PDB file of N, CA and C in Angstrom:
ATOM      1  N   UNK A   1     -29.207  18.229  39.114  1.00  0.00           N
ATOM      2  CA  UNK A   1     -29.456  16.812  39.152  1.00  0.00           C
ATOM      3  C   UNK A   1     -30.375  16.390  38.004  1.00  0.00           C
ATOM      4  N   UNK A   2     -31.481  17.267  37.648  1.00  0.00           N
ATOM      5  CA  UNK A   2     -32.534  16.775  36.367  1.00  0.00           C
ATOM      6  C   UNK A   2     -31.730  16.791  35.414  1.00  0.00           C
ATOM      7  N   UNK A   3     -30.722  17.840  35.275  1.00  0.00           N
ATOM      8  CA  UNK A   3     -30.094  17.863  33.752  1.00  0.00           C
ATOM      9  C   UNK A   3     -29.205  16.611  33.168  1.00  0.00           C
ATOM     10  N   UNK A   4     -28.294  15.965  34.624  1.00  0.00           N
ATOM     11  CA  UNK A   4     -27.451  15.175  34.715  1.00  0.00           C
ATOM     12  C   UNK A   4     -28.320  13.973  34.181  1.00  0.00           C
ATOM     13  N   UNK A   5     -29.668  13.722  34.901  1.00  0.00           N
ATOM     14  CA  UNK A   5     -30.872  12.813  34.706  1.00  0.00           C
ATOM     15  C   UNK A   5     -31.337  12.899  32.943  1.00  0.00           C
ATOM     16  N   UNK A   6     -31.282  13.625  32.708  1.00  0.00           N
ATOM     17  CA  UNK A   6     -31.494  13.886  31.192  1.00  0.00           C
ATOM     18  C   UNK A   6     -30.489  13.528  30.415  1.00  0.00           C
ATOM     19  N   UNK A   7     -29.252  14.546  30.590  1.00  0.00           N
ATOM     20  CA  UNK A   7     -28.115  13.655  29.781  1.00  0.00           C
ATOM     21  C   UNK A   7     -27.778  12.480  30.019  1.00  0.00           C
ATOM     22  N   UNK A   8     -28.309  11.431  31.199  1.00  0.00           N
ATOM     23  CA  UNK A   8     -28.193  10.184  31.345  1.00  0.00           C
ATOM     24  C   UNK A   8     -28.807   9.663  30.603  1.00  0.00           C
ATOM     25  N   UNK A   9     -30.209   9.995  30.683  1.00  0.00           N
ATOM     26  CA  UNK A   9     -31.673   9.282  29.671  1.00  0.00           C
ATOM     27  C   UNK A   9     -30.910   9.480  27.980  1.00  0.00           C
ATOM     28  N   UNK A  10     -30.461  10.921  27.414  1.00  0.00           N
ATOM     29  CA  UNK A  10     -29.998  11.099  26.331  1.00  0.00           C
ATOM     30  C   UNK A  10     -28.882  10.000  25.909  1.00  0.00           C
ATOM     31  N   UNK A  11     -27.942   9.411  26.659  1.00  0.00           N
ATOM     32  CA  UNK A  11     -26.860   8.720  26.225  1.00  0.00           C
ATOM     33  C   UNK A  11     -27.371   7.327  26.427  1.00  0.00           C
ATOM     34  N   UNK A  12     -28.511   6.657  26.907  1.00  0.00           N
ATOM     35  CA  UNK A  12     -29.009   5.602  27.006  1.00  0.00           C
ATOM     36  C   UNK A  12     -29.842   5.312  25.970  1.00  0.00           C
ATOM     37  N   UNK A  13     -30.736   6.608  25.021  1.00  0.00           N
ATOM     38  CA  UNK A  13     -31.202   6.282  23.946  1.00  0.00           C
ATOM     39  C   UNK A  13     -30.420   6.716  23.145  1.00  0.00           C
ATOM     40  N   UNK A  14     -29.467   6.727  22.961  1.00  0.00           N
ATOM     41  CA  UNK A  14     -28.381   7.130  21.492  1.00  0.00           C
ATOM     42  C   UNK A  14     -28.839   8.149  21.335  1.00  0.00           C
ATOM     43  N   UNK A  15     -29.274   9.415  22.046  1.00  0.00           N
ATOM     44  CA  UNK A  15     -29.626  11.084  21.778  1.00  0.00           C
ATOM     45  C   UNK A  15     -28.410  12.036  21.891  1.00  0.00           C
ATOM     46  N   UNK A  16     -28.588  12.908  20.974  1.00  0.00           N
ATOM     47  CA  UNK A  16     -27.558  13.665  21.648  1.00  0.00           C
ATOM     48  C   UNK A  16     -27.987  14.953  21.984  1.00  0.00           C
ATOM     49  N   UNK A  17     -27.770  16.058  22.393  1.00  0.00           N
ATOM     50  CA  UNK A  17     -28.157  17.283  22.506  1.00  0.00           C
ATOM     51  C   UNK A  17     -26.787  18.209  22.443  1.00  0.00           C
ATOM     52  N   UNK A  18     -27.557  19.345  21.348  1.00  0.00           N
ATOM     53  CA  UNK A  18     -26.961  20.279  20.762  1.00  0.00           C
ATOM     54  C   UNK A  18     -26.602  21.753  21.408  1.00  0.00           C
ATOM     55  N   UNK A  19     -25.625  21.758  22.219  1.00  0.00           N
ATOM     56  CA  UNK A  19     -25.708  22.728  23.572  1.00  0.00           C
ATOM     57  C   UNK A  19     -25.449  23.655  23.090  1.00  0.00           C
ATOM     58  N   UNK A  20     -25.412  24.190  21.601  1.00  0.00           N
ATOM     59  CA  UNK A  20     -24.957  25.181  21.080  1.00  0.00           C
ATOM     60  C   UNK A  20     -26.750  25.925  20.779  1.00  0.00           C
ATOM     61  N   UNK A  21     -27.909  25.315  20.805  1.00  0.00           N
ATOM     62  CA  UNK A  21     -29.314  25.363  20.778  1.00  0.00           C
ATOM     63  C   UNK A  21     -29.446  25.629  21.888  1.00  0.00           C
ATOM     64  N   UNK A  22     -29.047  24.747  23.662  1.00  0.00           N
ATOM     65  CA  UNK A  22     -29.204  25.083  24.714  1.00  0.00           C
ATOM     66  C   UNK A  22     -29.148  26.498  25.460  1.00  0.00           C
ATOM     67  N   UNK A  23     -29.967  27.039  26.648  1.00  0.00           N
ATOM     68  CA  UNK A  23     -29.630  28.150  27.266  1.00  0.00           C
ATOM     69  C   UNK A  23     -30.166  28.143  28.247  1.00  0.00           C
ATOM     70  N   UNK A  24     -29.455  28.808  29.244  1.00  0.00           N
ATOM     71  CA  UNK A  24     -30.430  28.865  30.505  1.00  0.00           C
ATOM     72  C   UNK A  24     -30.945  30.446  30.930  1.00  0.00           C
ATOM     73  N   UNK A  25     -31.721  30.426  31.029  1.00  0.00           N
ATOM     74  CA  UNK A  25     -33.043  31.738  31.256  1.00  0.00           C
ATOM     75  C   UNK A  25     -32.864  32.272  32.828  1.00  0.00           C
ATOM     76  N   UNK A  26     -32.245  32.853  33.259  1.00  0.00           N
ATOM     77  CA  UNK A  26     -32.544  32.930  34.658  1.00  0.00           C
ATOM     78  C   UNK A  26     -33.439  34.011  35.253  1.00  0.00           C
ATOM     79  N   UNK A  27     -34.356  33.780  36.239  1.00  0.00           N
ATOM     80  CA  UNK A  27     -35.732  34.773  36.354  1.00  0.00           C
ATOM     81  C   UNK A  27     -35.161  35.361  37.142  1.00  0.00           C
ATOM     82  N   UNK A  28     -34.460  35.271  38.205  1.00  0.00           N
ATOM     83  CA  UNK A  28     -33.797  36.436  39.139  1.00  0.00           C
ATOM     84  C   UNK A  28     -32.115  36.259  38.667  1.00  0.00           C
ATOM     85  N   UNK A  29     -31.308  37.727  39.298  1.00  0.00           N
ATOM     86  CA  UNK A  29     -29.861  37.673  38.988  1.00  0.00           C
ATOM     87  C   UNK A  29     -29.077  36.296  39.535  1.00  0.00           C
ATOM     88  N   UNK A  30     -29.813  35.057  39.622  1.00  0.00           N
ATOM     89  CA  UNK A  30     -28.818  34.044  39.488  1.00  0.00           C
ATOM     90  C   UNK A  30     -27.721  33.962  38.800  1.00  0.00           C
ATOM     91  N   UNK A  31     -26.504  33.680  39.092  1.00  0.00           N
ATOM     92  CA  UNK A  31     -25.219  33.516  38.600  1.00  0.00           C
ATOM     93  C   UNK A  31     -25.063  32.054  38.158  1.00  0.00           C
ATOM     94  N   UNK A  32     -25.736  31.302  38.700  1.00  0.00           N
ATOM     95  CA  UNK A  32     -25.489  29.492  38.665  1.00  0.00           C
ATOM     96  C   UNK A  32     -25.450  29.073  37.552  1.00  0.00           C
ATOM     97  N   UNK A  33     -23.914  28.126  37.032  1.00  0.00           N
ATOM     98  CA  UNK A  33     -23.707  27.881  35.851  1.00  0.00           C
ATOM     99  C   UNK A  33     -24.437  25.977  35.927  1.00  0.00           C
ATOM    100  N   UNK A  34     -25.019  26.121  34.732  1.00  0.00           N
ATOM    101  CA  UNK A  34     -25.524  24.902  34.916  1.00  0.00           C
ATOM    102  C   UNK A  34     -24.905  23.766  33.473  1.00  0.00           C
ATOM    103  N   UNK A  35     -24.906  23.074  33.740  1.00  0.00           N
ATOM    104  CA  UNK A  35     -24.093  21.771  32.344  1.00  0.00           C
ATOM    105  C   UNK A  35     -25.431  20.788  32.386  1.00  0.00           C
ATOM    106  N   UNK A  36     -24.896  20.779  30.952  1.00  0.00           N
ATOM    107  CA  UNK A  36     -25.635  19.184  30.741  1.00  0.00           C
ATOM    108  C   UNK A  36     -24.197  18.326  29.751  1.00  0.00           C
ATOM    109  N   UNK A  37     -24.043  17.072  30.549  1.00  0.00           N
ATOM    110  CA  UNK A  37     -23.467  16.237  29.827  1.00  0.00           C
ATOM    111  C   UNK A  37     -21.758  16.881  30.031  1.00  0.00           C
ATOM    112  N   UNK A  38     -21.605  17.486  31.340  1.00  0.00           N
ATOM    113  CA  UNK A  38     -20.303  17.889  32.001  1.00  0.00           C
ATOM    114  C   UNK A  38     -20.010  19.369  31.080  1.00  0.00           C
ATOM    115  N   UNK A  39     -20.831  19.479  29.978  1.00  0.00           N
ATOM    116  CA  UNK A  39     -20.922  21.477  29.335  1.00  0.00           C
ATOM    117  C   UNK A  39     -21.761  22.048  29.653  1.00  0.00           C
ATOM    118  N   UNK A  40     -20.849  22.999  30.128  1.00  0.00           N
ATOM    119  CA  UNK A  40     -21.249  24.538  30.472  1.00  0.00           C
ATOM    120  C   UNK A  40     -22.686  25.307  29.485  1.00  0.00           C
ATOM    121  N   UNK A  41     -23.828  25.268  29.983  1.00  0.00           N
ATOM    122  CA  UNK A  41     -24.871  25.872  28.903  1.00  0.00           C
ATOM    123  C   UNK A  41     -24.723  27.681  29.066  1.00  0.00           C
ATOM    124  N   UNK A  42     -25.014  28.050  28.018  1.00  0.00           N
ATOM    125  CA  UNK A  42     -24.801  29.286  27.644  1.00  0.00           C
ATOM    126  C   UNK A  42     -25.852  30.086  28.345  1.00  0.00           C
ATOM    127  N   UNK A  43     -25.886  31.475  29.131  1.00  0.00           N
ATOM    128  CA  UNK A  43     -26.959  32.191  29.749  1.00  0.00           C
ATOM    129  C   UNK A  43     -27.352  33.431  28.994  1.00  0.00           C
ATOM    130  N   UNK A  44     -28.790  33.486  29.031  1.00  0.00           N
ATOM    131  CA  UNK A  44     -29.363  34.183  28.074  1.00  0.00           C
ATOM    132  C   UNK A  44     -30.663  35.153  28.223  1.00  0.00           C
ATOM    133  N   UNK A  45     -31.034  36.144  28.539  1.00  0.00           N
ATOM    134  CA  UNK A  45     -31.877  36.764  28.761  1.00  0.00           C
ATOM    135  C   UNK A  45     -33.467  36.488  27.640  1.00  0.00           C
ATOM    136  N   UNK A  46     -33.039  36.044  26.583  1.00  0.00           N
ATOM    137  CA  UNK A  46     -34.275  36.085  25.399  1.00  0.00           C
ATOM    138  C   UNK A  46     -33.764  34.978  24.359  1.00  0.00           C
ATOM    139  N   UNK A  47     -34.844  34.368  24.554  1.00  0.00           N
ATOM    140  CA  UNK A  47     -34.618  32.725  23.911  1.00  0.00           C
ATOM    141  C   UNK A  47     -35.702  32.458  23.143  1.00  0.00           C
ATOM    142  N   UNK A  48     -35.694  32.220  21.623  1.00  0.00           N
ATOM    143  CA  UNK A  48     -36.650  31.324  20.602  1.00  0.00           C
ATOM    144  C   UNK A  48     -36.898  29.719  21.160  1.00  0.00           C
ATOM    145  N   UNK A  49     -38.205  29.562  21.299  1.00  0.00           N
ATOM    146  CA  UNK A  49     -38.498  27.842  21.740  1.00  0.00           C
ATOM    147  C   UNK A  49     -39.744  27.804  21.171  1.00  0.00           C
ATOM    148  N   UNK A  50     -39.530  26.684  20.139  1.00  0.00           N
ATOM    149  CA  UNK A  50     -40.889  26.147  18.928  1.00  0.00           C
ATOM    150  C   UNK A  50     -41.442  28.031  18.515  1.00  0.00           C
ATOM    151  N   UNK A  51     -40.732  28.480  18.002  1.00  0.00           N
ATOM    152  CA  UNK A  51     -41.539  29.838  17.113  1.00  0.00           C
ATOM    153  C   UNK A  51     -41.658  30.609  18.014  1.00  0.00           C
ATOM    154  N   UNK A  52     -41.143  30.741  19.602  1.00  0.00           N
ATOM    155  CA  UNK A  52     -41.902  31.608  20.507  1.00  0.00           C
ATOM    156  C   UNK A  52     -41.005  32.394  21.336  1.00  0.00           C
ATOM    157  N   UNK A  53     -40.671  33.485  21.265  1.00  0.00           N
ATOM    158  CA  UNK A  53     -39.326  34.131  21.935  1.00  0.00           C
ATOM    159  C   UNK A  53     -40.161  34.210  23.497  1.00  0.00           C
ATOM    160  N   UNK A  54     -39.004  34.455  24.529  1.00  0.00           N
ATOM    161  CA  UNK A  54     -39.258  34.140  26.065  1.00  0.00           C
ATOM    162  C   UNK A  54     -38.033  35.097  26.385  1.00  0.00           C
ATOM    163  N   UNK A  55     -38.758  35.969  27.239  1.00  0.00           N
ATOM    164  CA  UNK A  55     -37.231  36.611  28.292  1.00  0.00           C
ATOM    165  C   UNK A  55     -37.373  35.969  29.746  1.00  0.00           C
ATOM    166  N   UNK A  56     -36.376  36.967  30.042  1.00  0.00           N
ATOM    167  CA  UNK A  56     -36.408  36.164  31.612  1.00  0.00           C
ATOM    168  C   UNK A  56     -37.333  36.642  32.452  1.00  0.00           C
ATOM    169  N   UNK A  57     -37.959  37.485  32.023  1.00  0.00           N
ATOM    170  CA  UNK A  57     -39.730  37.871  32.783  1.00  0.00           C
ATOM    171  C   UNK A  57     -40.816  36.703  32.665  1.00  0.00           C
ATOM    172  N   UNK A  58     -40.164  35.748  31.668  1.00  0.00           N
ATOM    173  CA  UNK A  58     -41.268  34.874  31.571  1.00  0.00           C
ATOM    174  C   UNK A  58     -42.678  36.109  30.695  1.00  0.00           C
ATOM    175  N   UNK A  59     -42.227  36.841  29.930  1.00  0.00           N
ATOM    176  CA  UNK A  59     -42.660  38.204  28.849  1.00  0.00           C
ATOM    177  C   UNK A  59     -42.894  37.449  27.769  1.00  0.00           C
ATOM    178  N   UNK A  60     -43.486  37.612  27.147  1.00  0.00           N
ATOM    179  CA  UNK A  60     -44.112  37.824  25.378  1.00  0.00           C
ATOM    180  C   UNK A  60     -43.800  38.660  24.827  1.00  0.00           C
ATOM    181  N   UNK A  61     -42.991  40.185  24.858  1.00  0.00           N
ATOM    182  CA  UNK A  61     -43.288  41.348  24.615  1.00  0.00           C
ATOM    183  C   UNK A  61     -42.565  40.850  23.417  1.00  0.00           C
ATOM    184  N   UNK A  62     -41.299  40.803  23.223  1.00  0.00           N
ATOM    185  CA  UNK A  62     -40.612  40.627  21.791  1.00  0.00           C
ATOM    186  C   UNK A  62     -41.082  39.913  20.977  1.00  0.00           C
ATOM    187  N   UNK A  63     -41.804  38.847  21.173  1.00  0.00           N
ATOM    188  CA  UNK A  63     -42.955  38.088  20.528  1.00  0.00           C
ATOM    189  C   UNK A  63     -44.173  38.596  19.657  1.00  0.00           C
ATOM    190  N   UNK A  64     -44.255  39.125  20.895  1.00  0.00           N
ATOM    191  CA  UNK A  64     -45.617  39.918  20.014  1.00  0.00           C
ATOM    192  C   UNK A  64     -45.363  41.141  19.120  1.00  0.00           C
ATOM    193  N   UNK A  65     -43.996  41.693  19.453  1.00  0.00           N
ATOM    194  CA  UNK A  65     -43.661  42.886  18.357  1.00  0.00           C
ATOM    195  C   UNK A  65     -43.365  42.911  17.297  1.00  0.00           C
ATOM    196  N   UNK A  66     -42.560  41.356  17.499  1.00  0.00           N
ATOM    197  CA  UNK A  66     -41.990  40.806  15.989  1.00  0.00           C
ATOM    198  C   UNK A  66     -43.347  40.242  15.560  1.00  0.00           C
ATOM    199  N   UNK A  67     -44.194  39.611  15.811  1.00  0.00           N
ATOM    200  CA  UNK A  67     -45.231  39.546  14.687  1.00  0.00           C
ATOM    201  C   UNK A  67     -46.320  40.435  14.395  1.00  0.00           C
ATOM    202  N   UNK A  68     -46.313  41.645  15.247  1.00  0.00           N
ATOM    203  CA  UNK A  68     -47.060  42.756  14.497  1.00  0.00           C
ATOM    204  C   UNK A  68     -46.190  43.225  13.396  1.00  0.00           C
ATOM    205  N   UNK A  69     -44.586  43.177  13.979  1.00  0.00           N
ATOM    206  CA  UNK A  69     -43.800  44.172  12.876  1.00  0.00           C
ATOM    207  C   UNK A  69     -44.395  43.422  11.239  1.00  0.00           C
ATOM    208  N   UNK A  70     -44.538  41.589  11.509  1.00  0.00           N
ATOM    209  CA  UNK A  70     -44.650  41.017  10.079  1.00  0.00           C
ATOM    210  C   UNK A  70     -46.080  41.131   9.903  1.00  0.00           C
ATOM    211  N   UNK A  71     -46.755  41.575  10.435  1.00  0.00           N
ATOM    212  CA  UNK A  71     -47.954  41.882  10.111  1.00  0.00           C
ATOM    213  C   UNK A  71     -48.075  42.996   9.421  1.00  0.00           C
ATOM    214  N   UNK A  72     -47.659  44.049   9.821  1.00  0.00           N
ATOM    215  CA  UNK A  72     -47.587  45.298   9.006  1.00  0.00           C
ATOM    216  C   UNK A  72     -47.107  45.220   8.118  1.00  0.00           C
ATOM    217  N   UNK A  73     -45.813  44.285   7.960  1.00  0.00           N
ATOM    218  CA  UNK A  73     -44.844  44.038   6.412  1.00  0.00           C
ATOM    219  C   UNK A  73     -45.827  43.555   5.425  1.00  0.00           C
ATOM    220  N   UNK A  74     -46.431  42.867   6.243  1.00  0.00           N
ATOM    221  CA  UNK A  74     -47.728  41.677   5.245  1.00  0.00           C
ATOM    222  C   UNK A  74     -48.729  42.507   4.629  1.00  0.00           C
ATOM    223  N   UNK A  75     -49.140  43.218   5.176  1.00  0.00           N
ATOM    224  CA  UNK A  75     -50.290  44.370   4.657  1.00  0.00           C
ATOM    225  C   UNK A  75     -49.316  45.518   3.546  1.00  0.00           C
ATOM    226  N   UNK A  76     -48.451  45.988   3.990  1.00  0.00           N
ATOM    227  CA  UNK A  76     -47.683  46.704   3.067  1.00  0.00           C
ATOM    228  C   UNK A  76     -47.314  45.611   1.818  1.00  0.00           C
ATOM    229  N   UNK A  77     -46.882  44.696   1.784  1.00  0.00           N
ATOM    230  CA  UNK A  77     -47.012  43.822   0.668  1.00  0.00           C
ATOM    231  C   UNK A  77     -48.061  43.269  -0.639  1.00  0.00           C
ATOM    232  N   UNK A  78     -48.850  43.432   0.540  1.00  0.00           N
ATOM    233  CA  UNK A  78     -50.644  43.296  -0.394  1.00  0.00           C
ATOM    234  C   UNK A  78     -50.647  44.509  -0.993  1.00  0.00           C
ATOM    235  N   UNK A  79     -50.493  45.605   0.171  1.00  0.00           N
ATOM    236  CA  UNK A  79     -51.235  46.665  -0.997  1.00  0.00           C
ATOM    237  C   UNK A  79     -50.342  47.421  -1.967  1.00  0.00           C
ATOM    238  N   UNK A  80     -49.308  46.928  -1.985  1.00  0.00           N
ATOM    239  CA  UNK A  80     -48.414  47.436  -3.174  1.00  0.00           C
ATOM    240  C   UNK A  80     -48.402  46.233  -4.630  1.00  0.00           C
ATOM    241  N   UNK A  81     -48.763  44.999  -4.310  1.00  0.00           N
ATOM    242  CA  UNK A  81     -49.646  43.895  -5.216  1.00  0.00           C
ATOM    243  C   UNK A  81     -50.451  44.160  -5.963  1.00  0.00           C
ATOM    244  N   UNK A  82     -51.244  45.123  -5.772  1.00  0.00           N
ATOM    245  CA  UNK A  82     -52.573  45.259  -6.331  1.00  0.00           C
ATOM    246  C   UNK A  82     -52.693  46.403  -6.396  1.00  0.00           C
ATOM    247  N   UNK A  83     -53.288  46.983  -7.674  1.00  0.00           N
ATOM    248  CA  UNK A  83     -53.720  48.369  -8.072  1.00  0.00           C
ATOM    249  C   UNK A  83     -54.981  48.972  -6.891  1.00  0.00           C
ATOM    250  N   UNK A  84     -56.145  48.033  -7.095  1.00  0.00           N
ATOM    251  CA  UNK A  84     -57.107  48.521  -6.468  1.00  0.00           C
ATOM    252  C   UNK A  84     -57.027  47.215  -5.388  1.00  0.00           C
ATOM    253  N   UNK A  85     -57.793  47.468  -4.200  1.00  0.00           N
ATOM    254  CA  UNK A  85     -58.052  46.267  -3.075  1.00  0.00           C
ATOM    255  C   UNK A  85     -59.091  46.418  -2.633  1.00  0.00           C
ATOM    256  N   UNK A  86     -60.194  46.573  -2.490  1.00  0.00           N
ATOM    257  CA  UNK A  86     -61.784  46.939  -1.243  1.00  0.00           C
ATOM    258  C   UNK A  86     -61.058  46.115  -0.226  1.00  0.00           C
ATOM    259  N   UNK A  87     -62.063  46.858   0.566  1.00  0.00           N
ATOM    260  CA  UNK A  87     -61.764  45.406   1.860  1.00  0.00           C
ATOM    261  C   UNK A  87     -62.998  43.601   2.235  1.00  0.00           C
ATOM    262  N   UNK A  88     -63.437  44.248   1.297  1.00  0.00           N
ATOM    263  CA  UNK A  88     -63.903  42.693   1.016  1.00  0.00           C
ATOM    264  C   UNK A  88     -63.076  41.476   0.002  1.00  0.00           C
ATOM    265  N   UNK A  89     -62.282  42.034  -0.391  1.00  0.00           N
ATOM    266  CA  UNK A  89     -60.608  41.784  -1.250  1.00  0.00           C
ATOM    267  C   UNK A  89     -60.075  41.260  -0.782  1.00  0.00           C
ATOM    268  N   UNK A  90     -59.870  42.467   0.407  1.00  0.00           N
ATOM    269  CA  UNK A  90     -58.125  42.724   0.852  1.00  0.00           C
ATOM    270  C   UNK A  90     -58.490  41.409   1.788  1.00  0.00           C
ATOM    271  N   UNK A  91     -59.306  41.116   2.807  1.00  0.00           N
ATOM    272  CA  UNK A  91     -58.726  39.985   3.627  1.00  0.00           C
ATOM    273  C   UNK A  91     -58.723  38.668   3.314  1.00  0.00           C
ATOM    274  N   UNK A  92     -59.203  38.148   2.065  1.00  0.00           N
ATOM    275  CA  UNK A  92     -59.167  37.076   1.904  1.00  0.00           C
ATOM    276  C   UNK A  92     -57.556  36.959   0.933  1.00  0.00           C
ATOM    277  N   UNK A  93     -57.190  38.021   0.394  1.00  0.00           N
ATOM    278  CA  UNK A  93     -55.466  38.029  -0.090  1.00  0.00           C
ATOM    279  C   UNK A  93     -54.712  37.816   1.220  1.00  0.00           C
ATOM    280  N   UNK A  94     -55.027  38.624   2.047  1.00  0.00           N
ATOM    281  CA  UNK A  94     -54.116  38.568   3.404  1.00  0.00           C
ATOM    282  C   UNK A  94     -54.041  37.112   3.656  1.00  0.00           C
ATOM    283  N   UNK A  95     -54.887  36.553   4.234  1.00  0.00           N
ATOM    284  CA  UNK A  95     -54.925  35.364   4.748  1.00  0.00           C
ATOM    285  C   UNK A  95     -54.282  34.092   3.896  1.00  0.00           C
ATOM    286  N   UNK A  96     -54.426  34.749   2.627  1.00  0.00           N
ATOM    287  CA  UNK A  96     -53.779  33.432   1.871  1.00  0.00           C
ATOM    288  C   UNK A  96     -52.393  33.488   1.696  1.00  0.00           C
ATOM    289  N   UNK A  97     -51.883  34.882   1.957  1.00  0.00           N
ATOM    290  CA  UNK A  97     -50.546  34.997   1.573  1.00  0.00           C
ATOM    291  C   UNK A  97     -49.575  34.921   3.659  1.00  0.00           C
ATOM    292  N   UNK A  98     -50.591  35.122   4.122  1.00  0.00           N
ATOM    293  CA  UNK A  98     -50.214  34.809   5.520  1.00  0.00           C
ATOM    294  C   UNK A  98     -49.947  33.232   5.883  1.00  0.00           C
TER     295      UNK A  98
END
């Protein structure tokens, strides 16, 4: 009923929504297919929303792995940049190139 409520609100302000972006997360083995705007939304265990991956644990874990992994990329980047680095150097390069 909210979604139907939404794609109502969406077609009343000239919005549209991009159901190919849409997904539904389900926290237990729910099967329930849900639509917005009479389509079928796609079901998905691990979803990007504003920069932030989400499983269906309602988890961070892939989140946080992928930005250690670019963290480590980031440091391996610096120090192949520069001949020498101290670490009174190295973090103010980090941060700027972060």
């Amino acid at each position: 009923r909210d979604l139907n409520r939404l794609g109502q609100w969406a077609k009343n302000s000239q919005l549209q929504f991009n159901k190919d972006k849409c997904a539904v997360i389900h926290h237990t083995n729910s099967t329930h297919q849900y639509t917005l705007n009479n389509k079928a939304l796609s079901s998905s265990t691990l979803k990007k929303d504003l920069g932030v991956y989400i499983d269906s644990e309602l988890k961070f874990q892939k989140n946080i792995s992928l930005k250690v992994a670019k963290a480590s990329q980031m440091v391996v980047v610096t120090r192949r940049s520069f001949s020498h680095l101290d670490c009174d150097t190295f973090v103010p390069v980090y941060k700027a190139l972060c």
